[in-house]
PDB file of C-alpha atoms in Angstrom:
ATOM      1  CA  UNK A   1       9.291  20.107 -11.770  1.00  0.00           C
ATOM      2  CA  UNK A   2       7.334  20.720  -8.764  1.00  0.00           C
ATOM      3  CA  UNK A   3       4.340  18.813  -6.903  1.00  0.00           C
ATOM      4  CA  UNK A   4       0.896  19.752  -7.735  1.00  0.00           C
ATOM      5  CA  UNK A   5      -1.554  20.386  -4.495  1.00  0.00           C
ATOM      6  CA  UNK A   6      -1.276  17.099  -2.554  1.00  0.00           C
ATOM      7  CA  UNK A   7      -2.993  15.652   0.378  1.00  0.00           C
ATOM      8  CA  UNK A   8      -0.373  14.036   2.827  1.00  0.00           C
ATOM      9  CA  UNK A   9      -1.390  10.995   4.902  1.00  0.00           C
ATOM     10  CA  UNK A  10      -0.146   9.355   7.583  1.00  0.00           C
ATOM     11  CA  UNK A  11      -0.070   5.619   8.286  1.00  0.00           C
ATOM     12  CA  UNK A  12       0.843   4.031  11.362  1.00  0.00           C
ATOM     13  CA  UNK A  13       1.049   0.447  12.267  1.00  0.00           C
ATOM     14  CA  UNK A  14       1.036  -1.147  15.725  1.00  0.00           C
ATOM     15  CA  UNK A  15       4.010  -3.541  15.631  1.00  0.00           C
ATOM     16  CA  UNK A  16       2.387  -5.803  18.516  1.00  0.00           C
ATOM     17  CA  UNK A  17      -1.341  -6.409  17.205  1.00  0.00           C
ATOM     18  CA  UNK A  18      -2.465  -9.835  16.753  1.00  0.00           C
ATOM     19  CA  UNK A  19      -4.212  -8.961  13.651  1.00  0.00           C
ATOM     20  CA  UNK A  20      -3.571  -5.930  11.299  1.00  0.00           C
ATOM     21  CA  UNK A  21      -5.870  -2.973  12.359  1.00  0.00           C
ATOM     22  CA  UNK A  22      -4.743   0.447  12.049  1.00  0.00           C
ATOM     23  CA  UNK A  23      -6.012   4.542  10.743  1.00  0.00           C
ATOM     24  CA  UNK A  24      -4.741   6.055   8.089  1.00  0.00           C
ATOM     25  CA  UNK A  25      -4.699   9.893   9.011  1.00  0.00           C
ATOM     26  CA  UNK A  26      -4.285  12.983   7.200  1.00  0.00           C
ATOM     27  CA  UNK A  27      -1.124  15.007   8.118  1.00  0.00           C
ATOM     28  CA  UNK A  28      -2.977  16.588  11.277  1.00  0.00           C
ATOM     29  CA  UNK A  29      -3.733  13.482  13.229  1.00  0.00           C
ATOM     30  CA  UNK A  30      -7.077  12.899  12.058  1.00  0.00           C
ATOM     31  CA  UNK A  31      -8.681   9.285  10.922  1.00  0.00           C
ATOM     32  CA  UNK A  32      -9.545   9.083   7.323  1.00  0.00           C
ATOM     33  CA  UNK A  33      -9.770   5.586   6.675  1.00  0.00           C
ATOM     34  CA  UNK A  34      -9.381   2.395   8.582  1.00  0.00           C
ATOM     35  CA  UNK A  35      -7.415  -1.043   7.556  1.00  0.00           C
ATOM     36  CA  UNK A  36      -8.635  -4.007   9.303  1.00  0.00           C
ATOM     37  CA  UNK A  37      -6.585  -7.588   8.262  1.00  0.00           C
ATOM     38  CA  UNK A  38      -8.271 -11.087   8.709  1.00  0.00           C
ATOM     39  CA  UNK A  39      -7.008 -13.316  11.254  1.00  0.00           C
ATOM     40  CA  UNK A  40      -6.503 -16.680  10.598  1.00  0.00           C
ATOM     41  CA  UNK A  41      -6.490 -17.029   7.005  1.00  0.00           C
ATOM     42  CA  UNK A  42      -4.446 -18.166   4.774  1.00  0.00           C
ATOM     43  CA  UNK A  43      -2.534 -15.509   3.081  1.00  0.00           C
ATOM     44  CA  UNK A  44      -3.314 -11.848   3.688  1.00  0.00           C
ATOM     45  CA  UNK A  45      -6.436 -10.578   3.679  1.00  0.00           C
ATOM     46  CA  UNK A  46      -7.324  -6.581   4.344  1.00  0.00           C
ATOM     47  CA  UNK A  47      -9.824  -4.324   3.812  1.00  0.00           C
ATOM     48  CA  UNK A  48      -9.843  -0.254   3.440  1.00  0.00           C
ATOM     49  CA  UNK A  49     -13.129   0.842   5.046  1.00  0.00           C
ATOM     50  CA  UNK A  50     -14.472   4.822   4.961  1.00  0.00           C
ATOM     51  CA  UNK A  51     -15.190   6.081   8.569  1.00  0.00           C
ATOM     52  CA  UNK A  52     -18.830   4.902   8.393  1.00  0.00           C
ATOM     53  CA  UNK A  53     -17.257   1.309   7.803  1.00  0.00           C
ATOM     54  CA  UNK A  54     -18.227   0.914   4.624  1.00  0.00           C
ATOM     55  CA  UNK A  55     -15.686  -0.943   2.591  1.00  0.00           C
ATOM     56  CA  UNK A  56     -13.874   0.694  -0.274  1.00  0.00           C
ATOM     57  CA  UNK A  57     -11.236  -1.679  -1.159  1.00  0.00           C
ATOM     58  CA  UNK A  58     -10.505  -5.139  -0.583  1.00  0.00           C
ATOM     59  CA  UNK A  59      -6.494  -6.451  -0.823  1.00  0.00           C
ATOM     60  CA  UNK A  60      -6.000 -10.512  -0.993  1.00  0.00           C
ATOM     61  CA  UNK A  61      -2.632 -12.038  -1.358  1.00  0.00           C
ATOM     62  CA  UNK A  62      -2.612 -14.938  -3.954  1.00  0.00           C
ATOM     63  CA  UNK A  63      -1.243 -18.083  -1.768  1.00  0.00           C
ATOM     64  CA  UNK A  64       1.002 -20.823  -3.456  1.00  0.00           C
ATOM     65  CA  UNK A  65       3.018 -18.421  -5.528  1.00  0.00           C
ATOM     66  CA  UNK A  66       6.656 -18.196  -5.825  1.00  0.00           C
ATOM     67  CA  UNK A  67       6.832 -14.351  -5.466  1.00  0.00           C
ATOM     68  CA  UNK A  68       4.222 -11.926  -3.798  1.00  0.00           C
ATOM     69  CA  UNK A  69       1.320 -11.448  -5.519  1.00  0.00           C
ATOM     70  CA  UNK A  70      -1.790  -9.428  -4.707  1.00  0.00           C
ATOM     71  CA  UNK A  71      -4.807  -8.712  -6.115  1.00  0.00           C
ATOM     72  CA  UNK A  72      -6.787  -5.243  -5.296  1.00  0.00           C
ATOM     73  CA  UNK A  73     -10.569  -5.270  -5.434  1.00  0.00           C
ATOM     74  CA  UNK A  74     -13.633  -2.722  -5.145  1.00  0.00           C
ATOM     75  CA  UNK A  75     -17.220  -3.404  -5.258  1.00  0.00           C
ATOM     76  CA  UNK A  76     -16.282  -7.120  -5.552  1.00  0.00           C
ATOM     77  CA  UNK A  77     -14.500  -6.465  -8.996  1.00  0.00           C
ATOM     78  CA  UNK A  78     -10.789  -6.752  -9.609  1.00  0.00           C
ATOM     79  CA  UNK A  79      -9.277  -3.585 -10.364  1.00  0.00           C
ATOM     80  CA  UNK A  80      -5.466  -4.536  -9.757  1.00  0.00           C
ATOM     81  CA  UNK A  81      -2.757  -6.853  -9.950  1.00  0.00           C
ATOM     82  CA  UNK A  82       0.284  -6.401  -8.245  1.00  0.00           C
ATOM     83  CA  UNK A  83       3.663  -8.988  -8.585  1.00  0.00           C
ATOM     84  CA  UNK A  84       6.840  -8.759  -7.577  1.00  0.00           C
ATOM     85  CA  UNK A  85       9.453  -9.644 -10.062  1.00  0.00           C
ATOM     86  CA  UNK A  86      12.205 -12.027  -9.968  1.00  0.00           C
ATOM     87  CA  UNK A  87      15.338  -9.649 -10.193  1.00  0.00           C
ATOM     88  CA  UNK A  88      18.840  -9.523  -8.782  1.00  0.00           C
ATOM     89  CA  UNK A  89      19.264  -6.331  -7.582  1.00  0.00           C
ATOM     90  CA  UNK A  90      16.221  -3.496  -7.096  1.00  0.00           C
ATOM     91  CA  UNK A  91      12.569  -5.210  -6.748  1.00  0.00           C
ATOM     92  CA  UNK A  92      10.405  -4.466  -9.421  1.00  0.00           C
ATOM     93  CA  UNK A  93       6.583  -4.914  -9.436  1.00  0.00           C
ATOM     94  CA  UNK A  94       4.288  -5.940 -12.695  1.00  0.00           C
ATOM     95  CA  UNK A  95       1.350  -3.577 -11.637  1.00  0.00           C
ATOM     96  CA  UNK A  96      -1.682  -4.332 -13.996  1.00  0.00           C
ATOM     97  CA  UNK A  97      -4.384  -1.873 -12.997  1.00  0.00           C
ATOM     98  CA  UNK A  98      -7.545  -0.655 -14.872  1.00  0.00           C
ATOM     99  CA  UNK A  99      -6.945   2.705 -13.390  1.00  0.00           C
ATOM    100  CA  UNK A 100      -3.662   3.271 -15.834  1.00  0.00           C
ATOM    101  CA  UNK A 101      -0.026   1.765 -16.528  1.00  0.00           C
ATOM    102  CA  UNK A 102       1.588   2.347 -12.447  1.00  0.00           C
ATOM    103  CA  UNK A 103       5.317   1.973 -12.026  1.00  0.00           C
ATOM    104  CA  UNK A 104       7.570   2.199  -8.845  1.00  0.00           C
ATOM    105  CA  UNK A 105      10.459   4.481  -8.601  1.00  0.00           C
ATOM    106  CA  UNK A 106      12.761   4.912  -5.733  1.00  0.00           C
ATOM    107  CA  UNK A 107      14.284   2.795  -3.204  1.00  0.00           C
ATOM    108  CA  UNK A 108      11.443   0.420  -2.310  1.00  0.00           C
ATOM    109  CA  UNK A 109      13.534  -1.629   0.488  1.00  0.00           C
ATOM    110  CA  UNK A 110      14.182   2.161   2.233  1.00  0.00           C
ATOM    111  CA  UNK A 111      10.697   2.990   1.755  1.00  0.00           C
ATOM    112  CA  UNK A 112      11.558   6.288  -0.239  1.00  0.00           C
ATOM    113  CA  UNK A 113       9.643   5.770  -3.324  1.00  0.00           C
ATOM    114  CA  UNK A 114       7.141   7.582  -5.775  1.00  0.00           C
ATOM    115  CA  UNK A 115       4.427   6.039  -7.361  1.00  0.00           C
ATOM    116  CA  UNK A 116       4.279   7.053 -11.160  1.00  0.00           C
ATOM    117  CA  UNK A 117       0.967   6.588 -13.362  1.00  0.00           C
ATOM    118  CA  UNK A 118       1.405   6.447 -16.918  1.00  0.00           C
ATOM    119  CA  UNK A 119       5.231   7.916 -16.096  1.00  0.00           C
ATOM    120  CA  UNK A 120       4.041  11.019 -14.220  1.00  0.00           C
ATOM    121  CA  UNK A 121       4.653  10.991 -10.092  1.00  0.00           C
ATOM    122  CA  UNK A 122       1.316  10.875  -8.736  1.00  0.00           C
ATOM    123  CA  UNK A 123       2.419   9.737  -4.965  1.00  0.00           C
ATOM    124  CA  UNK A 124       5.411  10.087  -2.765  1.00  0.00           C
ATOM    125  CA  UNK A 125       6.048   7.780  -0.105  1.00  0.00           C
ATOM    126  CA  UNK A 126       8.542   8.015   2.679  1.00  0.00           C
ATOM    127  CA  UNK A 127       9.313   6.013   5.869  1.00  0.00           C
ATOM    128  CA  UNK A 128       9.850   7.894   9.156  1.00  0.00           C
ATOM    129  CA  UNK A 129      12.161   5.977  11.204  1.00  0.00           C
ATOM    130  CA  UNK A 130      11.637   8.011  14.881  1.00  0.00           C
ATOM    131  CA  UNK A 131       8.963   5.796  16.313  1.00  0.00           C
ATOM    132  CA  UNK A 132       8.210   2.253  17.328  1.00  0.00           C
ATOM    133  CA  UNK A 133       5.735   1.435  14.903  1.00  0.00           C
ATOM    134  CA  UNK A 134       6.273   1.678  10.992  1.00  0.00           C
ATOM    135  CA  UNK A 135       5.046   5.443  10.220  1.00  0.00           C
ATOM    136  CA  UNK A 136       4.486   6.306   6.459  1.00  0.00           C
ATOM    137  CA  UNK A 137       3.943   9.634   5.013  1.00  0.00           C
ATOM    138  CA  UNK A 138       2.054   8.871   1.555  1.00  0.00           C
ATOM    139  CA  UNK A 139       1.497  12.373  -0.411  1.00  0.00           C
ATOM    140  CA  UNK A 140      -0.953  11.605  -3.082  1.00  0.00           C
ATOM    141  CA  UNK A 141      -2.117  14.657  -5.994  1.00  0.00           C
ATOM    142  CA  UNK A 142      -5.627  15.559  -5.387  1.00  0.00           C
ATOM    143  CA  UNK A 143      -7.048  14.979  -8.506  1.00  0.00           C
ATOM    144  CA  UNK A 144      -6.234  11.140  -8.355  1.00  0.00           C
ATOM    145  CA  UNK A 145      -7.851   8.277  -6.518  1.00  0.00           C
ATOM    146  CA  UNK A 146      -6.350   8.205  -2.982  1.00  0.00           C
ATOM    147  CA  UNK A 147      -7.863   4.801  -1.662  1.00  0.00           C
ATOM    148  CA  UNK A 148      -6.470   2.829  -4.476  1.00  0.00           C
ATOM    149  CA  UNK A 149      -2.927   4.762  -4.044  1.00  0.00           C
ATOM    150  CA  UNK A 150      -2.895   4.163  -0.698  1.00  0.00           C
ATOM    151  CA  UNK A 151      -4.429   0.191  -1.052  1.00  0.00           C
ATOM    152  CA  UNK A 152      -0.811   0.266  -3.433  1.00  0.00           C
ATOM    153  CA  UNK A 153       1.139   1.247  -0.832  1.00  0.00           C
ATOM    154  CA  UNK A 154      -0.309  -1.239   1.927  1.00  0.00           C
ATOM    155  CA  UNK A 155       0.609  -3.990  -0.540  1.00  0.00           C
ATOM    156  CA  UNK A 156       4.393  -2.751  -1.271  1.00  0.00           C
ATOM    157  CA  UNK A 157       4.461  -2.857   2.896  1.00  0.00           C
ATOM    158  CA  UNK A 158       2.971  -6.116   3.013  1.00  0.00           C
ATOM    159  CA  UNK A 159       5.179  -7.647   0.319  1.00  0.00           C
ATOM    160  CA  UNK A 160       8.470  -6.101   2.186  1.00  0.00           C
ATOM    161  CA  UNK A 161       7.258  -6.157   5.650  1.00  0.00           C
ATOM    162  CA  UNK A 162       5.176  -9.308   6.102  1.00  0.00           C
ATOM    163  CA  UNK A 163       7.366 -10.981   3.203  1.00  0.00           C
ATOM    164  CA  UNK A 164      10.274 -11.051   4.746  1.00  0.00           C
ATOM    165  CA  UNK A 165       8.959 -14.019   6.798  1.00  0.00           C
ATOM    166  CA  UNK A 166       8.464 -16.393   4.085  1.00  0.00           C
ATOM    167  CA  UNK A 167       9.620 -14.768   0.752  1.00  0.00           C
ATOM    168  CA  UNK A 168      13.167 -13.539   1.942  1.00  0.00           C
TER     169      UNK A 168
END
């Protein structure tokens, strides 16, 4: 089964920045969104902005949890909760969302996975290992909510990249 018409995004994070701040670009290198993290805060707090500076999504890590847990907000209302589940082998996530039933399929450790909505693949994520910073290719079906799916990818990155410092 082939993919529907997709938009490809490239997420390049800068390794040595004090705060998380990076652009999400299209496959041609044109910025589409900006992601800005809050420095000096307890837990990760990130916002996704459009190119006019309007906040589209706010992501907040819930602190003092045994396993990583994030909430995703849009216009001040919670639209999803992402919780890492305790498992022995493959990482699993409980994703509660007002946009549908989302699951992750593939190898999240190697950043080669799909995001499924109601059992159907809607986004494909792969990591490129050739650059000094983490670089991801994210393909999203055109008629899906791109900003929300990019927020899910960022949350997963936070769990596995930043989370390795304290959540092993």
